[in-house]
Amino acid sequence: HGNLAVEENQKAVNYLLEKVLPLTDASFKLKIAGKNPPKSLIECVGNLNQVEIIANPSDIELDSLIANAKANLLVTFQPTGIKLKLLNALYNGGFCIVNSIMLLGTDLNDLCEVADTPDEITGAIKTVMNKKFTAKDRNSRLKRLSEYYSNEENVKVILKAWEN
């Protein structure tokens, strides 16, 4: 999910379509959600039964897609710090399959299935499809995320620093 008019996101989608999708089971469904998908992407996806493009989803629709996905698959080729889409998927979704670059600058490897090659990504997809993301998993993840990414906790740290 993301702004599909951005070259970085188009590169990630093309990588998944060209390198990963051919290796997956036909029952696997890839949903690509994002703003302003280019016509070329819509046409390319139109011929693929395994892929659905969701153009310009509302915030509510995107939240629902993230929450109801068996896994959120996030790939990037740009090491530009923590990605909001990663935090959104971790806070609101189930399993997250990401490449190493997506995690650069974070300490969140233990919350994701990390896969860098098409074969590794395909293997991670197979792994999570056979697992259940439980309430215990969610609670453990939220506790871990709150250590670094809780607005409330970060405000306390800032206020404490100002007091000193």
Backbone as JSON, one array per atom type, in Angstrom:
{
  "sequence": "HGNLAVEENQKAVNYLLEKVLPLTDASFKLKIAGKNPPKSLIECVGNLNQVEIIANPSDIELDSLIANAKANLLVTFQPTGIKLKLLNALYNGGFCIVNSIMLLGTDLNDLCEVADTPDEITGAIKTVMNKKFTAKDRNSRLKRLSEYYSNEENVKVILKAWEN",
  "N": [[0.84, -1.18, 0.0], [0.4, 2.26, -0.67], [1.48, 5.35, -2.22], [0.97, 5.0, -5.46], [1.79, 6.42, -7.61], [4.31, 7.18, -7.17], [7.65, 6.62, -8.02], [9.33, 4.85, -6.56], [7.48, 3.16, -5.24], [6.21, 2.03, -7.44], [8.33, 0.57, -8.5], [8.64, -1.36, -6.5], [6.17, -2.72, -6.69], [6.32, -3.68, -9.33], [8.5, -5.41, -9.07], [7.41, -7.34, -7.32], [5.33, -8.32, -8.94], [6.72, -9.29, -11.21], [8.86, -10.89, -10.28], [8.21, -12.28, -7.89], [5.44, -13.09, -7.8], [5.15, -15.04, -9.96], [6.24, -17.27, -8.72], [4.53, -18.08, -6.77], [1.8, -19.91, -5.26], [-1.19, -20.59, -7.05], [-3.49, -20.08, -5.64], [-2.96, -18.01, -4.03], [-3.63, -14.62, -3.37], [-2.87, -11.43, -4.4], [-3.25, -8.25, -3.27], [-3.09, -4.99, -4.25], [-2.97, -1.91, -2.97], [-3.49, 1.53, -3.33], [-2.77, 5.04, -3.88], [-3.51, 6.77, -6.87], [-2.76, 4.88, -9.09], [-0.73, 4.2, -11.92], [-1.84, 4.12, -15.35], [-0.59, 2.13, -16.85], [0.06, 0.2, -14.92], [-2.46, -0.58, -14.03], [-3.45, -1.72, -16.39], [-1.62, -3.82, -16.75], [-2.1, -5.41, -14.46], [-4.7, -6.07, -14.94], [-4.74, -8.35, -16.51], [-4.09, -10.4, -14.85], [-5.21, -12.96, -12.88], [-4.65, -13.47, -10.24], [-4.17, -11.11, -8.99], [-5.28, -8.08, -7.58], [-6.05, -4.72, -7.99], [-6.49, -1.97, -5.96], [-7.59, 0.99, -6.31], [-7.01, 4.21, -5.06], [-8.05, 3.89, -2.32], [-10.27, 4.6, 0.41], [-9.44, 5.91, 3.68], [-10.65, 4.29, 5.6], [-11.21, 1.99, 4.11], [-8.59, 1.19, 3.4], [-7.52, 0.72, 5.95], [-9.11, -1.46, 6.66], [-8.32, -3.35, 4.73], [-5.63, -3.74, 5.48], [-5.95, -4.72, 8.08], [-7.41, -7.08, 7.65], [-5.91, -8.67, 6.0], [-4.13, -11.67, 5.46], [-1.42, -11.5, 5.48], [0.75, -8.68, 5.32], [2.64, -7.56, 2.73], [5.57, -6.0, 2.31], [7.84, -4.25, 0.48], [10.82, -2.55, -0.2], [13.23, -0.53, -1.91], [14.68, 1.52, -1.16], [16.58, 2.89, 1.28], [15.41, 4.76, 3.42], [14.93, 5.36, 6.13], [12.55, 4.75, 8.82], [9.5, 3.43, 7.69], [6.27, 4.65, 7.36], [4.24, 3.03, 6.44], [5.09, 0.53, 7.25], [4.95, 0.69, 10.08], [2.19, 1.13, 10.29], [1.17, -1.28, 9.25], [2.24, -3.07, 11.12], [1.07, -2.22, 13.54], [-1.65, -2.49, 12.95], [-2.19, -4.75, 11.41], [-1.87, -8.27, 10.57], [0.41, -10.79, 10.06], [3.59, -9.64, 8.89], [5.48, -9.44, 6.06], [8.58, -8.58, 5.04], [11.3, -6.92, 3.32], [14.85, -6.69, 4.03], [15.76, -4.06, 3.75], [13.51, -2.54, 4.3], [13.49, -2.58, 7.02], [15.71, -1.2, 7.9], [17.35, 0.88, 10.21], [15.6, 0.41, 12.21], [14.51, -1.56, 15.01], [13.03, -3.85, 14.58], [13.03, -6.37, 13.53], [12.32, -8.8, 14.73], [9.6, -8.74, 14.72], [8.69, -9.26, 12.25], [8.49, -11.25, 9.24], [11.35, -11.71, 7.6], [12.49, -11.36, 4.37], [14.42, -11.49, 1.49], [14.93, -12.32, -1.16], [13.21, -13.4, -4.18], [12.6, -16.18, -3.85], [12.85, -16.46, -1.05], [10.84, -14.72, -0.21], [8.59, -15.96, -1.27], [8.71, -18.33, 0.2], [8.29, -17.29, 2.77], [5.69, -16.38, 2.49], [4.32, -18.81, 2.14], [4.87, -19.91, 4.65], [3.52, -18.16, 6.5], [0.92, -18.43, 5.63], [0.17, -20.82, 6.61], [-0.04, -20.42, 9.29], [-1.54, -19.06, 12.28], [-2.38, -15.83, 13.23], [-2.48, -14.77, 16.36], [-4.36, -13.48, 19.2], [-2.61, -13.32, 21.3], [-0.2, -13.06, 19.89], [-0.65, -10.52, 18.76], [-0.89, -8.88, 21.05], [1.67, -9.18, 22.18], [3.21, -8.06, 20.14], [2.22, -5.39, 20.13], [3.01, -4.56, 22.65], [5.77, -4.65, 22.37], [6.11, -2.75, 20.29], [5.29, -0.48, 21.61], [7.42, 0.18, 23.16], [9.13, 1.79, 21.66], [7.62, 3.28, 19.82], [5.36, 4.5, 20.83], [3.29, 7.22, 21.13], [2.42, 8.34, 23.52], [4.31, 7.37, 25.41], [6.65, 8.48, 24.34], [6.13, 11.22, 24.62], [6.22, 11.41, 27.4], [8.96, 10.91, 27.81], [10.07, 13.17, 26.57], [8.97, 15.24, 28.15], [10.11, 14.61, 30.61], [12.79, 15.07, 30.03], [12.75, 17.83, 29.66], [12.18, 18.65, 32.2], [14.55, 18.25, 33.52]],
  "CA": [[0.0, 0.0, 0.0], [1.18, 3.49, -0.76], [1.2, 6.19, -3.37], [1.46, 4.23, -6.61], [2.34, 7.34, -8.59], [5.71, 7.37, -6.79], [8.5, 5.65, -8.71], [9.79, 3.84, -5.59], [6.4, 2.19, -5.02], [6.03, 1.31, -8.71], [9.43, -0.39, -8.59], [8.33, -2.46, -5.58], [5.06, -3.48, -7.27], [6.83, -4.41, -10.5], [9.33, -6.5, -8.54], [6.52, -8.39, -6.82], [4.6, -8.91, -10.07], [7.6, -9.97, -12.15], [9.81, -11.82, -9.67], [7.64, -13.07, -6.79], [4.15, -13.68, -8.15], [5.25, -16.29, -10.72], [6.68, -18.37, -7.86], [3.54, -18.36, -5.73], [0.67, -20.8, -5.49], [-2.27, -19.9, -7.75], [-4.55, -19.7, -4.7], [-2.49, -16.78, -3.38], [-4.2, -13.41, -3.96], [-2.12, -10.23, -4.08], [-4.03, -7.02, -3.38], [-2.24, -3.81, -4.27], [-3.82, -0.77, -2.67], [-2.72, 2.77, -3.31], [-3.23, 6.24, -4.57], [-3.11, 7.14, -8.23], [-1.98, 3.89, -9.85], [-0.62, 4.57, -13.33], [-2.63, 3.34, -16.3], [0.19, 0.96, -17.25], [-0.07, -0.79, -13.86], [-3.85, -1.08, -14.08], [-3.55, -2.6, -17.56], [-0.81, -5.02, -16.47], [-2.79, -6.2, -13.45], [-5.98, -6.51, -15.51], [-4.59, -9.67, -17.12], [-3.64, -11.36, -13.83], [-6.3, -13.38, -12.01], [-4.15, -13.55, -8.88], [-3.86, -9.78, -8.49], [-6.34, -7.07, -7.59], [-5.57, -3.39, -7.66], [-7.51, -1.17, -5.29], [-7.14, 2.36, -6.57], [-7.48, 5.3, -4.22], [-8.95, 3.45, -1.24], [-10.47, 5.53, 1.53], [-8.68, 5.5, 4.88], [-11.38, 3.19, 6.22], [-11.01, 0.8, 3.27], [-7.2, 0.77, 3.54], [-7.39, 0.13, 7.29], [-9.75, -2.77, 6.62], [-7.45, -4.24, 3.96], [-4.46, -4.06, 6.31], [-6.39, -5.53, 9.23], [-7.97, -8.36, 7.24], [-4.96, -9.44, 5.19], [-3.39, -12.73, 6.16], [-0.09, -10.91, 5.65], [1.07, -7.49, 4.56], [3.91, -7.76, 2.06], [6.14, -4.67, 2.12], [9.17, -4.3, -0.1], [11.36, -1.27, -0.62], [14.61, -0.56, -2.38], [15.21, 2.81, -0.74], [16.8, 2.92, 2.73], [15.15, 6.15, 3.84], [14.41, 5.43, 7.49], [11.33, 3.98, 9.11], [8.39, 3.67, 6.78], [4.98, 4.69, 8.06], [3.44, 1.87, 6.03], [5.52, -0.58, 8.1], [4.33, 0.86, 11.4], [0.75, 0.94, 10.14], [0.91, -2.72, 9.11], [2.55, -3.74, 12.38], [0.07, -1.86, 14.54], [-3.03, -2.77, 12.58], [-2.36, -5.95, 10.62], [-1.39, -9.55, 11.06], [1.8, -11.04, 9.7], [4.26, -8.7, 7.98], [6.61, -9.97, 5.32], [9.3, -7.4, 4.58], [12.7, -7.14, 2.99], [15.76, -6.11, 5.03], [15.85, -2.6, 3.59], [12.34, -1.97, 4.97], [13.74, -2.54, 8.46], [16.91, -0.42, 8.23], [17.12, 1.96, 11.16], [14.61, -0.01, 13.21], [14.85, -2.77, 15.76], [11.75, -4.54, 14.49], [13.18, -7.63, 12.79], [11.64, -9.9, 15.4], [8.15, -8.62, 14.53], [8.41, -9.48, 10.84], [9.14, -12.3, 8.47], [12.28, -10.99, 6.75], [12.79, -12.12, 3.16], [15.04, -10.58, 0.53], [14.92, -12.81, -2.55], [11.89, -13.94, -4.54], [12.39, -17.49, -3.22], [12.63, -16.25, 0.38], [9.51, -14.1, -0.05], [7.61, -17.03, -1.52], [8.76, -19.21, 1.37], [7.65, -16.59, 3.89], [4.24, -16.39, 2.21], [3.86, -20.17, 2.47], [4.95, -20.08, 6.11], [2.46, -17.44, 7.23], [-0.4, -18.92, 5.22], [-0.12, -21.99, 7.43], [-0.03, -20.02, 10.7], [-2.62, -18.19, 12.73], [-1.93, -14.67, 14.0], [-3.37, -14.85, 17.51], [-4.46, -12.32, 20.1], [-1.34, -13.3, 22.04], [0.79, -12.47, 18.97], [-0.95, -9.08, 18.64], [-0.55, -8.21, 22.32], [3.12, -9.18, 22.29], [3.7, -7.07, 19.18], [1.88, -4.03, 20.58], [3.88, -4.26, 23.79], [7.1, -4.39, 21.81], [6.06, -1.48, 19.56], [5.11, 0.64, 22.55], [8.73, 0.53, 23.71], [9.79, 2.8, 20.85], [6.76, 4.01, 18.91], [4.15, 4.98, 21.51], [3.27, 8.67, 21.28], [2.29, 8.64, 24.94], [5.59, 7.13, 26.07], [7.62, 9.45, 23.84], [5.82, 12.51, 25.25], [6.75, 11.32, 28.76], [10.4, 11.05, 27.72], [10.35, 14.58, 26.26], [8.64, 16.05, 29.32], [11.11, 14.33, 31.62], [14.01, 15.75, 29.6], [12.54, 19.27, 29.9], [12.22, 18.88, 33.65], [15.96, 18.23, 33.94]],
  "C": [[0.88, 1.23, 0.0], [0.75, 4.29, -1.96], [1.82, 5.52, -4.6], [1.93, 5.12, -7.75], [3.82, 7.59, -8.33], [6.54, 6.24, -7.39], [8.97, 4.52, -7.8], [8.73, 2.76, -5.38], [6.1, 1.39, -6.29], [7.11, 0.24, -8.87], [9.15, -1.61, -7.7], [7.21, -3.34, -6.14], [5.55, -4.3, -8.46], [7.69, -5.59, -10.08], [8.44, -7.66, -8.08], [5.8, -9.1, -7.97], [5.5, -9.76, -10.96], [8.44, -11.08, -11.52], [9.19, -12.77, -8.64], [6.37, -13.79, -7.21], [4.27, -14.96, -8.97], [5.65, -17.51, -9.88], [5.63, -18.81, -6.84], [2.47, -19.33, -6.22], [-0.47, -19.99, -6.13], [-3.39, -19.47, -6.81], [-4.2, -18.41, -3.95], [-3.06, -15.57, -4.11], [-3.41, -12.21, -3.47], [-3.02, -9.02, -4.32], [-3.07, -5.85, -3.25], [-3.15, -2.62, -4.08], [-2.99, 0.5, -2.67], [-3.34, 3.88, -4.11], [-2.67, 6.28, -5.99], [-2.27, 6.1, -8.97], [-1.9, 4.31, -11.32], [-1.42, 3.62, -14.22], [-1.91, 2.05, -16.69], [0.09, -0.16, -16.2], [-1.46, -1.41, -13.87], [-4.01, -2.06, -15.24], [-2.79, -3.91, -17.33], [-1.54, -5.95, -15.52], [-4.11, -6.76, -13.98], [-5.92, -7.9, -16.11], [-4.21, -10.76, -16.13], [-4.78, -11.71, -12.88], [-5.93, -13.33, -10.53], [-4.0, -12.19, -8.22], [-5.08, -8.87, -8.62], [-5.72, -5.74, -7.22], [-6.73, -2.61, -7.07], [-7.02, 0.27, -5.35], [-7.82, 3.33, -5.62], [-8.46, 4.86, -3.12], [-9.1, 4.56, -0.2], [-9.63, 5.06, 2.7], [-9.33, 4.29, 5.54], [-11.16, 1.9, 5.43], [-9.58, 0.28, 3.4], [-6.96, 0.12, 4.9], [-7.98, -1.28, 7.32], [-8.89, -3.78, 5.84], [-6.25, -4.68, 4.78], [-4.85, -5.02, 7.43], [-6.82, -6.94, 8.82], [-7.05, -9.2, 6.37], [-4.32, -10.53, 6.04], [-1.98, -12.25, 6.44], [-0.01, -9.63, 4.82], [2.48, -7.67, 4.05], [4.47, -6.39, 1.68], [7.58, -4.79, 1.66], [9.57, -2.89, -0.48], [12.78, -1.47, -1.1], [15.33, 0.72, -1.99], [15.35, 2.85, 0.77], [16.64, 4.33, 3.29], [14.57, 6.26, 5.23], [13.11, 4.67, 7.63], [10.19, 4.4, 8.19], [7.1, 3.64, 7.59], [4.12, 3.5, 7.68], [3.82, 0.64, 6.85], [4.87, -0.48, 9.47], [2.83, 0.63, 11.33], [0.41, -0.55, 10.05], [1.19, -3.46, 10.41], [1.51, -3.45, 13.46], [-1.3, -2.43, 14.22], [-3.26, -4.08, 11.84], [-1.9, -7.2, 11.32], [0.08, -9.7, 10.73], [2.32, -9.97, 8.76], [5.46, -9.39, 7.38], [7.31, -8.76, 4.7], [10.71, -7.78, 4.12], [13.56, -6.37, 3.99], [15.82, -4.59, 4.95], [14.68, -1.92, 4.28], [12.61, -1.78, 6.46], [14.97, -1.72, 8.86], [16.55, 0.73, 9.16], [16.09, 1.63, 12.21], [15.2, -1.19, 13.98], [13.63, -3.68, 15.77], [11.83, -5.88, 13.75], [12.38, -8.77, 13.4], [10.12, -9.85, 15.25], [7.72, -8.95, 13.1], [9.02, -10.78, 10.34], [10.03, -11.56, 7.48], [12.69, -11.88, 5.58], [13.3, -11.17, 2.09], [15.0, -11.04, -0.92], [13.51, -13.28, -2.89], [11.6, -15.3, -3.9], [12.11, -17.35, -1.73], [11.24, -15.65, 0.63], [8.43, -15.15, -0.24], [7.56, -18.0, -0.34], [8.07, -18.58, 2.57], [6.13, -16.56, 3.71], [3.66, -17.76, 2.58], [3.84, -20.39, 3.98], [3.78, -19.42, 6.81], [1.07, -17.92, 6.83], [-0.81, -20.14, 6.04], [-0.1, -21.7, 8.93], [-1.24, -19.15, 11.01], [-2.0, -17.06, 13.55], [-2.93, -14.5, 15.15], [-3.44, -13.54, 18.28], [-3.18, -12.2, 20.92], [-0.23, -12.68, 21.18], [0.61, -10.95, 18.89], [-0.53, -8.34, 19.9], [0.97, -8.11, 22.51], [3.72, -8.14, 21.35], [3.43, -5.65, 19.65], [2.74, -3.61, 21.77], [5.27, -3.88, 23.3], [7.14, -3.05, 21.08], [5.98, -0.29, 20.51], [6.43, 1.07, 23.19], [9.37, 1.7, 22.95], [8.83, 3.73, 20.1], [5.44, 4.47, 19.53], [4.25, 6.49, 21.66], [3.23, 9.05, 22.76], [3.62, 8.48, 25.68], [6.65, 8.14, 25.62], [7.38, 10.84, 24.4], [6.36, 12.52, 26.68], [8.26, 11.52, 28.77], [10.78, 12.52, 27.47], [10.09, 15.46, 27.48], [9.67, 15.84, 30.43], [12.43, 15.04, 31.28], [13.91, 17.26, 29.86], [12.61, 19.59, 31.38], [13.66, 18.95, 34.15], [16.63, 19.41, 33.36]]
}
